[in-house]
Amino acid sequence: MAAGGNLKLLGTRHSMFTQRVVWALKLKGIEYEFIEEDLVNKSSLLIALNPVHKKVPILVHGGKPIIDSKIILEYIDETWKERPLFPQHSPERAYVRFWAAFIDDKLMEASKKAFASTGDDQVKAIELTVEALQLLEEELRGKKFFGGDQEIGFLDIVAGWIAYWLQFIEEIGGFKVMDSTRFPCLDLWTKNFLQVPSIEQNLPPPDELRNVFSAIRMAMCPK
Ligand SMILES: N[C@@H](CCC(=O)N[C@@H](CS)C(=O)NCC(=O)O)C(=O)O
C-alpha cells in the first residue's frame, strides 16, 4: 500500500459517487481513512468542507478538500502516478472526459427521472435512458473495457454504477432497461468489470442499497 499522506475520504458506502473514489484509491493501492457520513444528518465537517453543495464524496488531502467524484478521480491520477486511470494522450483524455460527462449528465439524469416518476413521465424517462444506453453500447462495441482491452480506467469507474447500482434502481423504481439481448456489450462489460478484485471487494451490500432506494422512492413517489 502506498502512503496517501494524510488522506481522508468523506462519503457513504451506498453512494455510487463515493464508490468511484474508493475504487480509484484501491486500484492504486493508496492508504486512506474513510469517514462514513450520515446524509440525513450531515456533519459540521462535511458542511465546512463542501459548503457549496454539501455533498459527498469529499477527499481531504493534507487538509485541503477536493470535491466532486470525477474531479477527485483526476486529482488522484495526477497525484499518484502508479496504475494510471487516464489515457496518456490528450485526444484520448478528452474522449474519456466527454463520455464521463455524458454518463452523468444524460444517462444518470434520465435514469434518475425514471426512478423518481410514474405514468407518462416515467415512460418518457425510460425512453431517454434506453437511448443513452444505446449510445454507450455503441462506444463499447469491440472493446472489453472502456479503458481498453487490458485494464479498467477512468471511464469504467465513472460508468461503474451501471454495472451494479442500476439493477436496484430498476427493481425499486419498477422498470427494466438493461438486458443482455438489447445491450450485449454492456452486459459483457458488466460481468468483466465486476470481476476486477478492487471493484468486486468494494461494493455495498444489496439489501443496504434496496433500503436506501426504497426510502428515496417512497419520499419521491408516495403511493
Ligand atoms: N456530482 C457529484 C454528485 C455527488 C452527490 O450527488 N452525492 C450525494 C450522495 S450519492 C450526496 O451527497 N447527496 C446529499 C444531498 O444531496 O444533500 C459527484 O460526482 O461527486
PDB file of C-alpha atoms and ligand atoms in Angstrom:
ATOM      1  CA  MET A   1       0.000   0.000   0.000  1.00  0.00           C
ATOM      2  CA  ALA A   2       1.316   3.445  -0.907  1.00  0.00           C
ATOM      3  CA  ALA A   3       1.055   6.078   1.816  1.00  0.00           C
ATOM      4  CA  GLY A   4      -1.651   8.581   0.951  1.00  0.00           C
ATOM      5  CA  GLY A   5      -0.083  11.312   3.113  1.00  0.00           C
ATOM      6  CA  ASN A   6      -2.850  12.377   5.482  1.00  0.00           C
ATOM      7  CA  LEU A   7      -5.663  11.319   3.174  1.00  0.00           C
ATOM      8  CA  LYS A   8      -9.289  11.164   4.279  1.00  0.00           C
ATOM      9  CA  LEU A   9     -12.425  10.326   2.312  1.00  0.00           C
ATOM     10  CA  LEU A  10     -15.821  11.525   3.491  1.00  0.00           C
ATOM     11  CA  GLY A  11     -18.596   9.513   1.905  1.00  0.00           C
ATOM     12  CA  THR A  12     -21.328   6.961   2.304  1.00  0.00           C
ATOM     13  CA  ARG A  13     -20.954   3.306   1.485  1.00  0.00           C
ATOM     14  CA  HIS A  14     -24.099   3.200  -0.638  1.00  0.00           C
ATOM     15  CA  SER A  15     -23.128   6.230  -2.764  1.00  0.00           C
ATOM     16  CA  MET A  16     -22.104   5.422  -6.328  1.00  0.00           C
ATOM     17  CA  PHE A  17     -20.100   8.670  -6.388  1.00  0.00           C
ATOM     18  CA  THR A  18     -18.209   7.810  -3.212  1.00  0.00           C
ATOM     19  CA  GLN A  19     -17.521   4.334  -4.517  1.00  0.00           C
ATOM     20  CA  ARG A  20     -15.812   5.757  -7.622  1.00  0.00           C
ATOM     21  CA  VAL A  21     -13.216   7.301  -5.337  1.00  0.00           C
ATOM     22  CA  VAL A  22     -12.868   4.157  -3.216  1.00  0.00           C
ATOM     23  CA  TRP A  23     -12.262   2.089  -6.372  1.00  0.00           C
ATOM     24  CA  ALA A  24      -9.604   4.503  -7.662  1.00  0.00           C
ATOM     25  CA  LEU A  25      -7.757   4.520  -4.337  1.00  0.00           C
ATOM     26  CA  LYS A  26      -7.928   0.723  -4.086  1.00  0.00           C
ATOM     27  CA  LEU A  27      -6.762   0.235  -7.682  1.00  0.00           C
ATOM     28  CA  LYS A  28      -3.756   2.417  -6.949  1.00  0.00           C
ATOM     29  CA  GLY A  29      -3.182   0.851  -3.534  1.00  0.00           C
ATOM     30  CA  ILE A  30      -3.291   4.158  -1.663  1.00  0.00           C
ATOM     31  CA  GLU A  31      -3.949   4.209   2.081  1.00  0.00           C
ATOM     32  CA  TYR A  32      -6.712   6.467   3.341  1.00  0.00           C
ATOM     33  CA  GLU A  33      -9.114   6.912   6.216  1.00  0.00           C
ATOM     34  CA  PHE A  34     -12.811   6.523   5.403  1.00  0.00           C
ATOM     35  CA  ILE A  35     -15.286   8.728   7.275  1.00  0.00           C
ATOM     36  CA  GLU A  36     -18.863   7.469   6.881  1.00  0.00           C
ATOM     37  CA  GLU A  37     -21.322  10.361   6.669  1.00  0.00           C
ATOM     38  CA  ASP A  38     -24.997  10.415   7.531  1.00  0.00           C
ATOM     39  CA  LEU A  39     -26.617  12.398   4.715  1.00  0.00           C
ATOM     40  CA  VAL A  40     -29.837  12.856   6.683  1.00  0.00           C
ATOM     41  CA  ASN A  41     -27.887  14.500   9.479  1.00  0.00           C
ATOM     42  CA  LYS A  42     -24.809  15.960   7.813  1.00  0.00           C
ATOM     43  CA  SER A  43     -21.753  16.547   9.982  1.00  0.00           C
ATOM     44  CA  SER A  44     -20.347  20.018  10.561  1.00  0.00           C
ATOM     45  CA  LEU A  45     -17.125  18.706   8.980  1.00  0.00           C
ATOM     46  CA  LEU A  46     -18.962  17.854   5.724  1.00  0.00           C
ATOM     47  CA  ILE A  47     -20.652  21.262   5.617  1.00  0.00           C
ATOM     48  CA  ALA A  48     -17.412  23.072   6.394  1.00  0.00           C
ATOM     49  CA  LEU A  49     -15.517  21.183   3.673  1.00  0.00           C
ATOM     50  CA  ASN A  50     -18.216  21.435   0.979  1.00  0.00           C
ATOM     51  CA  PRO A  51     -20.333  24.482   1.872  1.00  0.00           C
ATOM     52  CA  VAL A  52     -21.449  24.959  -1.758  1.00  0.00           C
ATOM     53  CA  HIS A  53     -23.091  21.577  -2.442  1.00  0.00           C
ATOM     54  CA  LYS A  54     -22.950  19.882   0.980  1.00  0.00           C
ATOM     55  CA  LYS A  55     -22.458  16.553  -0.806  1.00  0.00           C
ATOM     56  CA  VAL A  56     -20.098  13.599  -0.677  1.00  0.00           C
ATOM     57  CA  PRO A  57     -17.614  12.397  -1.757  1.00  0.00           C
ATOM     58  CA  ILE A  58     -15.026  14.783  -0.382  1.00  0.00           C
ATOM     59  CA  LEU A  59     -11.362  13.808  -0.487  1.00  0.00           C
ATOM     60  CA  VAL A  60      -9.224  15.648   2.038  1.00  0.00           C
ATOM     61  CA  HIS A  61      -5.522  15.644   1.210  1.00  0.00           C
ATOM     62  CA  GLY A  62      -3.133  17.426   3.543  1.00  0.00           C
ATOM     63  CA  GLY A  63      -6.120  19.325   4.980  1.00  0.00           C
ATOM     64  CA  LYS A  64      -7.391  20.553   1.584  1.00  0.00           C
ATOM     65  CA  PRO A  65     -10.800  19.354   0.308  1.00  0.00           C
ATOM     66  CA  ILE A  66     -11.270  18.116  -3.242  1.00  0.00           C
ATOM     67  CA  ILE A  67     -14.891  17.870  -4.302  1.00  0.00           C
ATOM     68  CA  ASP A  68     -16.903  16.052  -6.984  1.00  0.00           C
ATOM     69  CA  SER A  69     -16.160  12.441  -7.867  1.00  0.00           C
ATOM     70  CA  LYS A  70     -14.864  12.991 -11.432  1.00  0.00           C
ATOM     71  CA  ILE A  71     -12.634  15.868 -10.299  1.00  0.00           C
ATOM     72  CA  ILE A  72     -11.379  13.726  -7.413  1.00  0.00           C
ATOM     73  CA  LEU A  73     -10.519  10.905  -9.854  1.00  0.00           C
ATOM     74  CA  GLU A  74      -8.454  13.339 -11.942  1.00  0.00           C
ATOM     75  CA  TYR A  75      -6.755  14.647  -8.789  1.00  0.00           C
ATOM     76  CA  ILE A  76      -5.896  11.129  -7.636  1.00  0.00           C
ATOM     77  CA  ASP A  77      -4.481  10.224 -11.046  1.00  0.00           C
ATOM     78  CA  GLU A  78      -2.366  13.390 -11.194  1.00  0.00           C
ATOM     79  CA  THR A  79      -1.095  12.998  -7.631  1.00  0.00           C
ATOM     80  CA  TRP A  80      -0.316   9.263  -7.547  1.00  0.00           C
ATOM     81  CA  LYS A  81       1.122   8.202 -10.880  1.00  0.00           C
ATOM     82  CA  GLU A  82       1.146   4.432 -10.278  1.00  0.00           C
ATOM     83  CA  ARG A  83      -1.509   2.409 -12.152  1.00  0.00           C
ATOM     84  CA  PRO A  84      -2.745   5.309 -14.366  1.00  0.00           C
ATOM     85  CA  LEU A  85      -6.514   5.680 -14.757  1.00  0.00           C
ATOM     86  CA  PHE A  86      -6.461   8.195 -17.598  1.00  0.00           C
ATOM     87  CA  PRO A  87      -5.084   7.568 -21.075  1.00  0.00           C
ATOM     88  CA  GLN A  88      -1.677   9.070 -21.756  1.00  0.00           C
ATOM     89  CA  HIS A  89      -2.511  11.291 -24.742  1.00  0.00           C
ATOM     90  CA  SER A  90      -4.655  14.426 -24.857  1.00  0.00           C
ATOM     91  CA  PRO A  91      -7.184  13.325 -27.536  1.00  0.00           C
ATOM     92  CA  GLU A  92      -7.976  10.133 -25.607  1.00  0.00           C
ATOM     93  CA  ARG A  93      -8.131  12.108 -22.365  1.00  0.00           C
ATOM     94  CA  ALA A  94     -10.629  14.475 -23.979  1.00  0.00           C
ATOM     95  CA  TYR A  95     -12.596  11.460 -25.242  1.00  0.00           C
ATOM     96  CA  VAL A  96     -12.980   9.865 -21.788  1.00  0.00           C
ATOM     97  CA  ARG A  97     -13.932  13.213 -20.209  1.00  0.00           C
ATOM     98  CA  PHE A  98     -16.619  13.700 -22.864  1.00  0.00           C
ATOM     99  CA  TRP A  99     -18.188  10.285 -22.261  1.00  0.00           C
ATOM    100  CA  ALA A 100     -17.901  10.605 -18.490  1.00  0.00           C
ATOM    101  CA  ALA A 101     -19.901  13.843 -18.698  1.00  0.00           C
ATOM    102  CA  PHE A 102     -22.410  12.083 -20.970  1.00  0.00           C
ATOM    103  CA  ILE A 103     -22.837   9.275 -18.425  1.00  0.00           C
ATOM    104  CA  ASP A 104     -23.545  11.689 -15.589  1.00  0.00           C
ATOM    105  CA  ASP A 105     -25.468  14.402 -17.451  1.00  0.00           C
ATOM    106  CA  LYS A 106     -27.579  12.305 -19.833  1.00  0.00           C
ATOM    107  CA  LEU A 107     -27.752   8.685 -18.731  1.00  0.00           C
ATOM    108  CA  MET A 108     -27.771   9.195 -14.979  1.00  0.00           C
ATOM    109  CA  GLU A 109     -30.195  12.105 -15.180  1.00  0.00           C
ATOM    110  CA  ALA A 110     -32.599  10.093 -17.356  1.00  0.00           C
ATOM    111  CA  SER A 111     -32.447   7.032 -15.111  1.00  0.00           C
ATOM    112  CA  LYS A 112     -32.928   9.207 -12.004  1.00  0.00           C
ATOM    113  CA  LYS A 113     -36.084  10.626 -13.597  1.00  0.00           C
ATOM    114  CA  ALA A 114     -37.289   7.119 -14.481  1.00  0.00           C
ATOM    115  CA  PHE A 115     -36.687   6.101 -10.865  1.00  0.00           C
ATOM    116  CA  ALA A 116     -38.427   9.114  -9.368  1.00  0.00           C
ATOM    117  CA  SER A 117     -41.539   9.268 -11.555  1.00  0.00           C
ATOM    118  CA  THR A 118     -44.620   7.310 -12.553  1.00  0.00           C
ATOM    119  CA  GLY A 119     -47.005   7.114 -15.542  1.00  0.00           C
ATOM    120  CA  ASP A 120     -46.216   9.057 -18.735  1.00  0.00           C
ATOM    121  CA  ASP A 121     -43.306  10.874 -17.125  1.00  0.00           C
ATOM    122  CA  GLN A 122     -41.704   7.557 -16.305  1.00  0.00           C
ATOM    123  CA  VAL A 123     -42.313   6.188 -19.829  1.00  0.00           C
ATOM    124  CA  LYS A 124     -40.553   9.234 -21.339  1.00  0.00           C
ATOM    125  CA  ALA A 125     -37.654   8.986 -18.888  1.00  0.00           C
ATOM    126  CA  ILE A 126     -37.261   5.260 -19.635  1.00  0.00           C
ATOM    127  CA  GLU A 127     -37.062   6.052 -23.388  1.00  0.00           C
ATOM    128  CA  LEU A 128     -34.325   8.611 -22.728  1.00  0.00           C
ATOM    129  CA  THR A 129     -32.464   6.118 -20.541  1.00  0.00           C
ATOM    130  CA  VAL A 130     -32.589   3.468 -23.284  1.00  0.00           C
ATOM    131  CA  GLU A 131     -31.402   5.994 -25.910  1.00  0.00           C
ATOM    132  CA  ALA A 132     -28.432   6.934 -23.724  1.00  0.00           C
ATOM    133  CA  LEU A 133     -27.599   3.276 -23.052  1.00  0.00           C
ATOM    134  CA  GLN A 134     -27.717   2.571 -26.808  1.00  0.00           C
ATOM    135  CA  LEU A 135     -25.125   5.287 -27.443  1.00  0.00           C
ATOM    136  CA  LEU A 136     -22.908   3.862 -24.738  1.00  0.00           C
ATOM    137  CA  GLU A 137     -23.354   0.338 -26.123  1.00  0.00           C
ATOM    138  CA  GLU A 138     -22.006   1.562 -29.488  1.00  0.00           C
ATOM    139  CA  GLU A 139     -18.989   3.165 -27.789  1.00  0.00           C
ATOM    140  CA  LEU A 140     -18.159  -0.096 -26.089  1.00  0.00           C
ATOM    141  CA  ARG A 141     -18.521  -2.290 -29.196  1.00  0.00           C
ATOM    142  CA  GLY A 142     -15.320  -4.275 -29.852  1.00  0.00           C
ATOM    143  CA  LYS A 143     -13.721  -3.379 -26.504  1.00  0.00           C
ATOM    144  CA  LYS A 144     -13.525  -5.322 -23.239  1.00  0.00           C
ATOM    145  CA  PHE A 145     -13.412  -2.170 -21.120  1.00  0.00           C
ATOM    146  CA  PHE A 146     -13.995   1.487 -21.899  1.00  0.00           C
ATOM    147  CA  GLY A 147     -10.356   1.910 -20.894  1.00  0.00           C
ATOM    148  CA  GLY A 148      -9.122  -0.638 -23.488  1.00  0.00           C
ATOM    149  CA  ASP A 149      -8.731  -4.395 -23.530  1.00  0.00           C
ATOM    150  CA  GLN A 150      -6.365  -4.838 -20.607  1.00  0.00           C
ATOM    151  CA  GLU A 151      -7.465  -2.752 -17.653  1.00  0.00           C
ATOM    152  CA  ILE A 152     -10.299  -0.637 -16.398  1.00  0.00           C
ATOM    153  CA  GLY A 153      -9.734   3.111 -16.371  1.00  0.00           C
ATOM    154  CA  PHE A 154     -11.417   6.414 -15.519  1.00  0.00           C
ATOM    155  CA  LEU A 155     -14.405   5.871 -17.828  1.00  0.00           C
ATOM    156  CA  ASP A 156     -15.094   2.367 -16.492  1.00  0.00           C
ATOM    157  CA  ILE A 157     -15.053   3.741 -12.945  1.00  0.00           C
ATOM    158  CA  VAL A 158     -17.459   6.552 -13.871  1.00  0.00           C
ATOM    159  CA  ALA A 159     -19.733   4.027 -15.622  1.00  0.00           C
ATOM    160  CA  GLY A 160     -19.418   1.584 -12.716  1.00  0.00           C
ATOM    161  CA  TRP A 161     -22.857   2.347 -11.263  1.00  0.00           C
ATOM    162  CA  ILE A 162     -24.425   0.868 -14.428  1.00  0.00           C
ATOM    163  CA  ALA A 163     -22.832  -2.480 -13.579  1.00  0.00           C
ATOM    164  CA  TYR A 164     -24.190  -2.616 -10.024  1.00  0.00           C
ATOM    165  CA  TRP A 165     -26.493   0.198  -8.863  1.00  0.00           C
ATOM    166  CA  LEU A 166     -28.704   0.210 -11.966  1.00  0.00           C
ATOM    167  CA  GLN A 167     -30.278  -3.178 -11.135  1.00  0.00           C
ATOM    168  CA  PHE A 168     -31.521  -1.786  -7.789  1.00  0.00           C
ATOM    169  CA  ILE A 169     -32.656   1.471  -9.394  1.00  0.00           C
ATOM    170  CA  GLU A 170     -34.701  -0.643 -11.834  1.00  0.00           C
ATOM    171  CA  GLU A 171     -36.019  -3.007  -9.163  1.00  0.00           C
ATOM    172  CA  ILE A 172     -37.183  -0.317  -6.740  1.00  0.00           C
ATOM    173  CA  GLY A 173     -38.233   2.094  -9.491  1.00  0.00           C
ATOM    174  CA  GLY A 174     -40.378  -0.599 -11.147  1.00  0.00           C
ATOM    175  CA  PHE A 175     -38.859  -0.550 -14.621  1.00  0.00           C
ATOM    176  CA  LYS A 176     -36.347  -2.557 -16.672  1.00  0.00           C
ATOM    177  CA  VAL A 177     -33.960  -1.193 -19.278  1.00  0.00           C
ATOM    178  CA  MET A 178     -30.854  -3.356 -19.076  1.00  0.00           C
ATOM    179  CA  ASP A 179     -30.789  -6.803 -20.605  1.00  0.00           C
ATOM    180  CA  SER A 180     -28.220  -8.910 -22.393  1.00  0.00           C
ATOM    181  CA  THR A 181     -30.163  -9.110 -25.666  1.00  0.00           C
ATOM    182  CA  ARG A 182     -30.637  -5.391 -26.005  1.00  0.00           C
ATOM    183  CA  PHE A 183     -27.198  -4.409 -24.700  1.00  0.00           C
ATOM    184  CA  PRO A 184     -24.814  -7.372 -25.182  1.00  0.00           C
ATOM    185  CA  CYS A 185     -21.634  -5.255 -24.977  1.00  0.00           C
ATOM    186  CA  LEU A 186     -22.704  -3.513 -21.773  1.00  0.00           C
ATOM    187  CA  ASP A 187     -23.781  -6.860 -20.335  1.00  0.00           C
ATOM    188  CA  LEU A 188     -20.376  -8.430 -21.015  1.00  0.00           C
ATOM    189  CA  TRP A 189     -18.602  -5.306 -19.743  1.00  0.00           C
ATOM    190  CA  THR A 190     -20.662  -5.536 -16.513  1.00  0.00           C
ATOM    191  CA  LYS A 191     -19.511  -9.123 -15.939  1.00  0.00           C
ATOM    192  CA  ASN A 192     -15.857  -8.269 -16.652  1.00  0.00           C
ATOM    193  CA  PHE A 193     -15.944  -5.074 -14.587  1.00  0.00           C
ATOM    194  CA  LEU A 194     -17.444  -6.770 -11.531  1.00  0.00           C
ATOM    195  CA  GLN A 195     -14.713  -9.431 -11.636  1.00  0.00           C
ATOM    196  CA  VAL A 196     -11.929  -6.875 -11.103  1.00  0.00           C
ATOM    197  CA  PRO A 197     -10.841  -7.512  -7.469  1.00  0.00           C
ATOM    198  CA  SER A 198     -10.755  -3.818  -6.438  1.00  0.00           C
ATOM    199  CA  ILE A 199     -14.333  -3.494  -7.666  1.00  0.00           C
ATOM    200  CA  GLU A 200     -15.723  -6.849  -6.520  1.00  0.00           C
ATOM    201  CA  GLN A 201     -14.388  -6.349  -2.984  1.00  0.00           C
ATOM    202  CA  ASN A 202     -15.780  -2.840  -2.694  1.00  0.00           C
ATOM    203  CA  LEU A 203     -19.490  -2.980  -3.437  1.00  0.00           C
ATOM    204  CA  PRO A 204     -22.226  -2.084  -0.941  1.00  0.00           C
ATOM    205  CA  PRO A 205     -24.442  -4.991   0.189  1.00  0.00           C
ATOM    206  CA  PRO A 206     -27.579  -5.418  -1.974  1.00  0.00           C
ATOM    207  CA  ASP A 207     -30.015  -5.057   0.943  1.00  0.00           C
ATOM    208  CA  GLU A 208     -28.430  -1.806   2.007  1.00  0.00           C
ATOM    209  CA  LEU A 209     -28.996  -0.402  -1.484  1.00  0.00           C
ATOM    210  CA  ARG A 210     -32.560  -1.740  -1.589  1.00  0.00           C
ATOM    211  CA  ASN A 211     -33.325   0.005   1.719  1.00  0.00           C
ATOM    212  CA  VAL A 212     -31.793   3.300   0.633  1.00  0.00           C
ATOM    213  CA  PHE A 213     -33.531   3.318  -2.757  1.00  0.00           C
ATOM    214  CA  SER A 214     -36.871   2.238  -1.247  1.00  0.00           C
ATOM    215  CA  ALA A 215     -36.771   5.170   1.165  1.00  0.00           C
ATOM    216  CA  ILE A 216     -35.902   7.613  -1.654  1.00  0.00           C
ATOM    217  CA  ARG A 217     -38.599   6.247  -3.962  1.00  0.00           C
ATOM    218  CA  MET A 218     -41.177   6.376  -1.177  1.00  0.00           C
ATOM    219  CA  ALA A 219     -40.309  10.022  -0.495  1.00  0.00           C
ATOM    220  CA  MET A 220     -40.444  10.935  -4.185  1.00  0.00           C
ATOM    221  CA  CYS A 221     -43.440   8.887  -5.325  1.00  0.00           C
ATOM    222  CA  PRO A 222     -45.673   8.336  -2.292  1.00  0.00           C
ATOM    223  CA  LYS A 223     -48.457   5.850  -3.053  1.00  0.00           C
TER     224      LYS A 223
HETATM  225  N1  LIG B   1     -21.630  15.425  -8.915  1.00  0.00           N
HETATM  226  C1  LIG B   1     -21.352  14.947  -7.594  1.00  0.00           C
HETATM  227  C2  LIG B   1     -22.597  14.308  -7.035  1.00  0.00           C
HETATM  228  C3  LIG B   1     -22.428  13.907  -5.570  1.00  0.00           C
HETATM  229  C4  LIG B   1     -23.753  13.503  -4.936  1.00  0.00           C
HETATM  230  O1  LIG B   1     -24.833  13.681  -5.505  1.00  0.00           O
HETATM  231  N2  LIG B   1     -23.654  12.954  -3.718  1.00  0.00           N
HETATM  232  C5  LIG B   1     -24.826  12.559  -2.960  1.00  0.00           C
HETATM  233  C6  LIG B   1     -24.631  11.166  -2.401  1.00  0.00           C
HETATM  234  S1  LIG B   1     -24.793   9.926  -3.635  1.00  0.00           S
HETATM  235  C7  LIG B   1     -24.986  13.482  -1.778  1.00  0.00           C
HETATM  236  O2  LIG B   1     -24.044  13.796  -1.091  1.00  0.00           O
HETATM  237  N3  LIG B   1     -26.221  13.917  -1.517  1.00  0.00           N
HETATM  238  C8  LIG B   1     -26.537  14.743  -0.394  1.00  0.00           C
HETATM  239  C9  LIG B   1     -27.564  15.776  -0.731  1.00  0.00           C
HETATM  240  O3  LIG B   1     -27.971  15.877  -1.907  1.00  0.00           O
HETATM  241  O4  LIG B   1     -27.971  16.500   0.170  1.00  0.00           O
HETATM  242  C10 LIG B   1     -20.176  13.968  -7.638  1.00  0.00           C
HETATM  243  O5  LIG B   1     -19.928  13.394  -8.709  1.00  0.00           O
HETATM  244  O6  LIG B   1     -19.468  13.808  -6.624  1.00  0.00           O
END
